[in-house]
Structure formats: C-alpha cells, structure tokens
Amino acid sequence: MAFKSISTVVARCLSSLERSLGLDRSVPQANLRLVADGLAGALAIGLVATTPVAAQEKPSSLGLGVFTFTSGPAAAYGMPGKNAADLMIDEINAKGGIEGVPVKATYVDEAQGAQGVIAEYRRLAGDAQNQVMIAALSSATCLALAPLAEQLEVPTVGWNCDTHQLLIDGKSKYVFRPNGNTVPEFIAYAIYLLERKPDVKTVAIINPDYAFGHDAAKIFTAALKALKPDVEIVAELYPKLGSPNYQTEISRLTTAHPDVVFSNFWGADLENFVRQATPRGLFTSSQVVLALGETVLQRVPLPDGVIVGVLGDGWWMSPDAKVNQETVKFAEAYKARFGEYPVFPAIKMANTLIYVKAAYKAAMQKNGGKWPSRADLADAMKGSTVATLTGTVRTRADNDGLVDQIVGVTVKTPTQQFPVIGDMVRYKGDSLMPQGGQDPLAWISTLKPEFSKSLPKPGSYK
Amino acid sequence: MRTIVTAVAVLILAVLPVAAPWLQFVLTLAIAKGFAALGVAVLLRAGLISIGHAMFFAASAYGVAFLARAGVNDLGLLLIFSVLTAALVGAIAGLFLIRYRAIFFAMLNLAVSMVFYALCAKLYGVTGGTDGMPVPIPAVFGIMLGEPLFKTVLFYLSLVLMLLVGLAVQRYLNSPLGHALSAVHSNEIRLEYLGIPVWAVLLIAYVVSAALAGLGGAIAGFAIGRVVPDFAFWTASGHLVLIAVLGGIGGVPGAFIGALFLELLHSAAVTVTDAWNLIVGLTLIVVIMFLPQGFYGLFSRKEASSL
C-alpha cells in the first residue's frame, strides 16, 4: 500500500533526523515524535489523495461532495437535505448506481464557516474520483465556493443557493443552480398575494437578519410597489437569526395592524414565531405570508388561510407529484425512514441528485459510452432539461435554473393530520425570471400592474 | 539547536503542499491565524486577555476588500494598507481599552469587537451583510497570476513573513519594551515608579498586536477569497485565544504551532464525523490538561534543562 510505505519512509526520515540532532528520548520528545508522525501521516494521505484516476475508464465508485448544514440551528433546513441525499443515493445504488457505478457521498458540514468549507472543498476536489460537488445550502457558502469551482474546474451544483447574486455575471462555466432563486421565489408571493387580496394597503415584513432576509424583503417590496404602487410598507423588522423570543416584534406587528405580514423565517425561528404569534391573534388580524411555511406544516398547527409555498415546485403533494410514481415512492420511503414526509429542502436535494444523474447519462451518450470527465459533465449540464420528482428543471445559458413556483394557502384535509396547501397556483419558471445578465431589481421595477393578468390564477393548479 | 529545529519545521511546511495540494490552503490559513494568535500572545505577556482580536483580523480583511473595490490591485500595497488599517483601528480602540485590566479588559474587547461584527453584518449596502464581500486576486509586482499560482505565491509569502515577522516580534519581546510587558503583569506600580509609562508600553503592545492580527486577516482574506462578518464574531476571537494558549505564550513559535495543530486537527476531524466539534474539544481538553504550558512548553522545557 502506497499509504503505509510512504508514511513509514517519512517517519523514518524524521526520526533519523531527530537522532542526528541528538534529541534524547525524554517524554517531551516522545510528544514531538507524535507531532512528526502526524505530519508524516498527513503527507502520506495527501500523496494518496492526489494519485490520478484514469478519466475515461469507469471507476469502481463515484464520489460526490455534498455540502449542507448537519450541525447548528441551520441543520433544521440542512438535515432534510442530507436525509434526502442518503435515501436517494441508497435508491440509486440499489439500482446499480449511476450508469453502473455506485455512488459514495462525502458530507461536509457548512456550520464550520467559509474557511472550513473551502478547505474541505479543496480536499475533495483534489481526489479525481469526486467528480461533482453538490454545494451548497447557504448563499454565503455558495458565493465563497463559486470562484473556487471555476478555478479548480469542478462541476458544482447548488442544491439550494437562493441568492440571485450567484450567477449574475453570466460567466459561470462550472457552477450550476438547477433551482429557483430569490427573484422568482419572492415575486411569486407578491403576485399571489395581490390576486388573492387585491385591496392590500399596508404590509409589514419580518425576516431574519442576514442576506437572505434582506434580499427577500427588497425583492418582495419592489414587486409589490411595481404591481400595486399604492402599497405601503408599515414595518420592516429583522430579528437576529436564531432568536428564541419574538414577543417584542409581535407587539410591533400587532400595533402596526397591517393588512399583510410577510416573513421568510425558516427552521426553528419559524416554529417559534408561529407558536408565539398564534395566541396573540396575529394570524386572525392580518393575512400572514410565510414563504417557507411548508417546512413546518407537519410540526406546528398553522391556522387555515396562511399563504405558504415551497420556493420552487418541490411540494411532495402537488398534483404533478401525486401522479409521479417515483415521487410517491420517495415520499413514503422518506416517511418510513425519517418519520416525516419530505419537506421542500429534501425535495430540492433529491431533484438535484436526479439532475446530476441525468448529466452523467447525457454526457455518456454524447461521447459514446465512455466515462465522462468533469468538463464533459459540465457540458452536459449546460442547457439541459431534466424531469425531476416534482416537475422540470431547465438550465439557461447562464447556468441558472428555471423551475416553476408553487404558492397556495393552508387548508385542512381529511387525509392528513396536518394542514396541506390548497388553492394552489403554479407559475411557469421563466415567466418570473429576468433575462440572463439583466439586473433583477431593475427588471422588477419595470413590471406593470397588468403583468399578472397573463399569469395563472390562484386555485388554477389542481 | 533551536535554529535547526525551526529550519526543519519550516522546510517540512514548505514541502507539505507539494505532496498534498489541498493542504496548501489549510496551512496558509493556519499561518494567518498564527499571526493573529501571536498578537493575542503579545498581550497575554502583560496578563491581558483580549477576547476581541478577531475584530482586527476582520478589519484588515475588510480593508483589503474595500481597497480592492476602490481599485488598488497590488498584493504588496494591499497587505501594507490593510495592516495599517488594523493598526489604526488598534490605536483607536487601544487608547481607551488599555486603561482596563483583567476581566474588564477582556469583556470590553469583546464588546467592541461585537459592535464591529454587528456593523459588518448590518450595513448591508456597504459590506454586503452576511454574504460578505469578494476579495479578488491581486497582481504581484504588476504581474497578474492565475489562481493556483497566486495561492502558491501567497503560501510561500506567508511562510517567509512568518519567519521575518516572527524574528521581529522576538526581538521586540526581548527588548526593554517587551520585558516591560511581563513587568506590567507582575507589578505595574513598580514599573511606574521606575519611570516607565505603562500606558505607552501597553499602547505600543496593543497596536503591535492589532497589526499582527491584521496581517493574519489580510492573508486569510486573500486565501479564502471572500470576507464575511463571521471573521469578527466572538467565537473567532475565542479561537485565537485558544490557539495562543494551546501553542504556549513562552515564545513566538508557540502561536504558529498552536494554529497549525488546530487547523490540521480540524481538517482531520471533519473528514471522520459530523461530530467534529466533539473531537476537537476532547483533544483540546487533553492537551490543556497534560501540557499546561502549551506545545511550546515541550521545547522550552528542554532548553531550560540543558542549562
């Protein structure tokens, strides 16, 4: 084994060096020895990791780097993603893997922060067996990894990466996002809200205090102002991400008495907010819009009539999903294994894996059945159209994805113990997206009140 | 003897990335944090614990990002200006912080750094909020390098800087100004009676330590390619104190040994399990229990016994 021999050689060199320097064998030196051996081990691991693998032969296994939050508060969103990846990869391997090659995922915890994530990305990219990175959940991570992906030329597929800044320069060759972004996601809510409540006058916003919350507020406000110029934003609150207590904010919201309260809280924040706001009557005094409301449907009792959605088309009970055998099977298997139906982050991850699988298939078809290189895979992703569990994802020329947006309101159903989404609408992905290279906020401000006339109406998606 | 050990250690560091390219980033980052931890260690000499040095680390990294946005595009200039930025921030904060001792000093540093953190995160239009700011690849003496080459240059530059700055700090610590620091720790009043202005001693130490943290921050900014407010978060400051204590404050190499150990340990732990925090934490407990003087204690004890 290369590993063993290298490390023995290096360790020997180091120990002979120690002897020649006349270091005695006292306890502290034994510790020094340990440090030296550790360094030697690191060296050896590095050498093994860089051993090249022939690109054109089918490897014995295919590595995927999967980046998500597996610890910390953001794991509330990250773990469904990891669970879905686990399940999906098991299902793929049960059928013989991707194009006959079994898949092995290495999970990287984004809670380490940008530095750790970059180090891990570089390490994984150094091993040629890891051909694709599925990265990442957090927009900050995606923005930090994107230049790296281009430089190292590793196809990197954002499974969440909501920020509209990610692919804005249109120059990406290796970064893909087969997923919606903040622009269509939050415009969809503005349109749906105005269709359902055309006489809205006052709106309050309460979002988490980081880029995602601020971006969403900016886009939602801009869309509302463009579609209905007389709408007034009466309060904009940005509590800290991970706050346990929202009583002050709820007081502000109730005294402002807005027609509509919009929020893109998620995870534990959203659960806490709903639990604290319900007894104080916020849900009866105002129309509440919870952009990521679907993630807590199975966990907290949301009242009827709350506008919720899935930031994309990843609703496991949507009409399209219900007629897709794969999706039904996936949802049941997920429920059996993790005790909950797959919330939309889980569906996003599953769809991303399907997207990667499709890229392999397309790349191999194109080069006559030979195992694709990283560049071949990136080529195959470019401009692709892939059928997912819940719809279709199209990849534009700028590598941004076009997925439909499903929005609806909570309703009770006799078939489930928790509220589901009813009165749904499904907006076509491209109808809510600016052209590639266009500044999204400038594009939103050009929208006219007539814009929504051509779009489907609430309740039309059955 | 000591020179030989240092030379061998630096040589191993220089060769490691050739064998394992991904280690280059980890090592660059470790050296960067080593600089910052050295800054903390300088103040620890005077018995002052700063749980806020990540502020200077971040200030300098943001300095690089802002200067790059303003059109400065030279590695040398960016490094110098950003270190000066950190030193300036250090001089301003130091002016009132050095009047405090013990827990008050630690807490006030923490408070000021958290104000800085909040500003970075909240001034969304200026700093990009939590998404941070990009740090583009600068020219090196007018030559535009590709990404892999620049990172290699950066790594060897930090290695050289580690030696040069390390030597300079050692000279400083062995100078009367440096020895006055430990005197502040043992008996401040006597120092005043000897006619040495304590505030000047401490202010100089504070600015030096801020500049060191700034140098680390600038290198980290270049290596990572993005600056985020998390650089200034209090856990990052705690991390620096930890590195300083872990490596040992007995000598300059301690900070770098501590940083290398912690970064490599972190890299190894995350590949094993999701519970990497647990491994890192347990190892730290073991090291602190059995090596109360830090890793540097291993070497210095040896030196002492040979006398």
Short mmCIF file of C-alpha atoms in Angstrom, two decimals, chain B residues 92-241:
data_model
loop_
_atom_site.label_atom_id
_atom_site.label_comp_id
_atom_site.label_asym_id
_atom_site.label_seq_id
_atom_site.Cartn_x
_atom_site.Cartn_y
_atom_site.Cartn_z
CA ILE B 92 -8.11 53.98 18.39
CA ALA B 93 -9.54 51.08 20.39
CA GLY B 94 -6.32 50.75 22.38
CA LEU B 95 -6.45 54.37 23.55
CA PHE B 96 -9.29 53.62 25.91
CA LEU B 97 -9.06 49.84 26.27
CA ILE B 98 -5.56 49.78 27.78
CA ARG B 99 -6.87 51.64 30.80
CA TYR B 100 -8.59 48.46 31.91
CA ARG B 101 -7.19 45.25 33.34
CA ALA B 102 -8.22 41.64 33.85
CA ILE B 103 -11.84 40.72 33.20
CA PHE B 104 -12.76 44.31 32.29
CA PHE B 105 -10.16 44.37 29.54
CA ALA B 106 -11.35 41.04 28.18
CA MET B 107 -15.02 41.99 28.24
CA LEU B 108 -14.51 45.45 26.75
CA ASN B 109 -12.51 43.96 23.90
CA LEU B 110 -15.31 41.50 23.39
CA ALA B 111 -17.88 44.30 23.42
CA VAL B 112 -16.02 46.48 20.94
CA SER B 113 -15.42 43.56 18.60
CA MET B 114 -19.08 42.61 18.69
CA VAL B 115 -20.04 46.18 17.80
CA PHE B 116 -17.72 45.84 14.83
CA TYR B 117 -19.26 42.49 13.95
CA ALA B 118 -22.77 43.92 14.12
CA LEU B 119 -21.75 46.82 11.87
CA CYS B 120 -20.31 44.42 9.27
CA ALA B 121 -23.44 42.31 9.32
CA LYS B 122 -25.95 45.18 9.45
CA LEU B 123 -24.52 47.67 6.99
CA TYR B 124 -25.97 45.59 4.23
CA GLY B 125 -25.50 48.12 1.46
CA VAL B 126 -21.84 48.75 2.30
CA THR B 127 -20.44 45.42 3.43
CA GLY B 128 -22.85 43.04 1.72
CA GLY B 129 -24.19 41.84 5.07
CA THR B 130 -23.69 38.20 5.91
CA ASP B 131 -22.95 37.32 2.29
CA GLY B 132 -19.78 39.34 2.68
CA MET B 133 -17.51 40.89 0.08
CA PRO B 134 -15.32 39.26 -2.53
CA VAL B 135 -11.53 39.61 -2.39
CA PRO B 136 -10.24 39.46 -5.96
CA ILE B 137 -6.85 38.06 -6.88
CA PRO B 138 -4.39 40.97 -6.90
CA ALA B 139 -1.33 41.48 -9.09
CA VAL B 140 2.04 40.55 -7.64
CA PHE B 141 4.56 43.25 -8.54
CA GLY B 142 2.45 44.14 -11.54
CA ILE B 143 2.13 40.57 -12.78
CA MET B 144 -1.35 39.07 -12.92
CA LEU B 145 -1.17 35.47 -11.79
CA GLY B 146 -3.65 32.67 -12.26
CA GLU B 147 -5.48 31.39 -9.20
CA PRO B 148 -3.35 28.30 -8.39
CA LEU B 149 -0.10 30.20 -8.87
CA PHE B 150 -1.27 33.13 -6.76
CA LYS B 151 -2.25 30.84 -3.91
CA THR B 152 1.18 29.22 -4.08
CA VAL B 153 2.85 32.62 -4.02
CA LEU B 154 0.63 33.60 -1.11
CA PHE B 155 1.56 30.48 0.82
CA TYR B 156 5.31 30.92 0.42
CA LEU B 157 5.00 34.63 1.08
CA SER B 158 3.22 33.90 4.36
CA LEU B 159 5.90 31.37 5.20
CA VAL B 160 8.63 33.97 4.64
CA LEU B 161 6.62 36.58 6.54
CA MET B 162 6.18 34.10 9.36
CA LEU B 163 9.95 33.91 9.72
CA LEU B 164 10.65 37.62 9.30
CA VAL B 165 7.79 38.89 11.43
CA GLY B 166 8.43 36.13 13.94
CA LEU B 167 12.03 37.24 14.32
CA ALA B 168 10.98 40.87 14.60
CA VAL B 169 8.44 40.08 17.30
CA GLN B 170 11.01 38.03 19.13
CA ARG B 171 13.38 40.99 19.09
CA TYR B 172 10.55 43.20 20.33
CA LEU B 173 9.70 40.82 23.16
CA ASN B 174 13.35 40.66 24.19
CA SER B 175 13.72 44.43 24.13
CA PRO B 176 13.09 46.57 27.23
CA LEU B 177 9.64 47.37 25.82
CA GLY B 178 8.87 43.67 25.62
CA HIS B 179 10.18 42.89 29.07
CA ALA B 180 8.13 45.76 30.44
CA LEU B 181 5.07 43.74 29.41
CA SER B 182 5.77 40.96 31.87
CA ALA B 183 6.59 43.64 34.41
CA VAL B 184 3.10 45.07 33.91
CA HIS B 185 1.81 41.63 34.69
CA SER B 186 3.87 41.18 37.87
CA ASN B 187 3.91 44.68 39.36
CA GLU B 188 2.52 47.60 37.48
CA ILE B 189 3.01 50.20 40.18
CA ARG B 190 6.71 49.45 40.50
CA LEU B 191 7.03 50.00 36.76
CA GLU B 192 5.52 53.44 37.11
CA TYR B 193 7.89 54.25 39.95
CA LEU B 194 10.80 53.22 37.74
CA GLY B 195 9.71 55.95 35.38
CA ILE B 196 8.33 53.77 32.62
CA PRO B 197 4.95 54.94 31.33
CA VAL B 198 2.72 51.89 31.49
CA TRP B 199 0.16 53.33 29.10
CA ALA B 200 2.82 53.79 26.39
CA VAL B 201 4.12 50.26 26.90
CA LEU B 202 0.64 48.86 26.62
CA LEU B 203 -0.49 51.06 23.75
CA ILE B 204 2.53 50.03 21.70
CA ALA B 205 1.87 46.39 22.54
CA TYR B 206 -1.79 46.82 21.63
CA VAL B 207 -1.03 48.40 18.27
CA VAL B 208 1.61 45.76 17.52
CA SER B 209 -0.83 43.01 18.38
CA ALA B 210 -3.58 44.60 16.29
CA ALA B 211 -1.19 44.88 13.35
CA LEU B 212 -0.23 41.23 13.73
CA ALA B 213 -3.89 40.22 13.75
CA GLY B 214 -4.34 42.45 10.71
CA LEU B 215 -1.56 40.74 8.82
CA GLY B 216 -3.22 37.42 9.53
CA GLY B 217 -6.59 38.76 8.44
CA ALA B 218 -5.26 40.07 5.15
CA ILE B 219 -3.63 36.74 4.33
CA ALA B 220 -6.79 34.88 5.29
CA GLY B 221 -8.84 37.22 3.12
CA PHE B 222 -6.65 36.53 0.09
CA ALA B 223 -6.64 32.79 0.77
CA ILE B 224 -10.39 32.49 1.22
CA GLY B 225 -11.33 34.97 -1.48
CA ARG B 226 -14.26 36.29 0.49
CA VAL B 227 -14.69 38.26 3.71
CA VAL B 228 -17.74 37.59 5.86
CA PRO B 229 -18.73 39.15 9.20
CA ASP B 230 -18.12 35.80 10.89
CA PHE B 231 -14.42 36.69 10.77
CA ALA B 232 -15.13 39.15 13.59
CA PHE B 233 -17.54 37.02 15.62
CA TRP B 234 -16.58 36.41 19.24
CA THR B 235 -16.10 32.69 18.65
CA ALA B 236 -13.35 33.60 16.19
CA SER B 237 -11.73 35.73 18.90
CA GLY B 238 -12.03 32.86 21.34
CA HIS B 239 -10.46 30.64 18.75
CA LEU B 240 -7.42 32.94 18.63
CA VAL B 241 -7.02 32.95 22.40
#
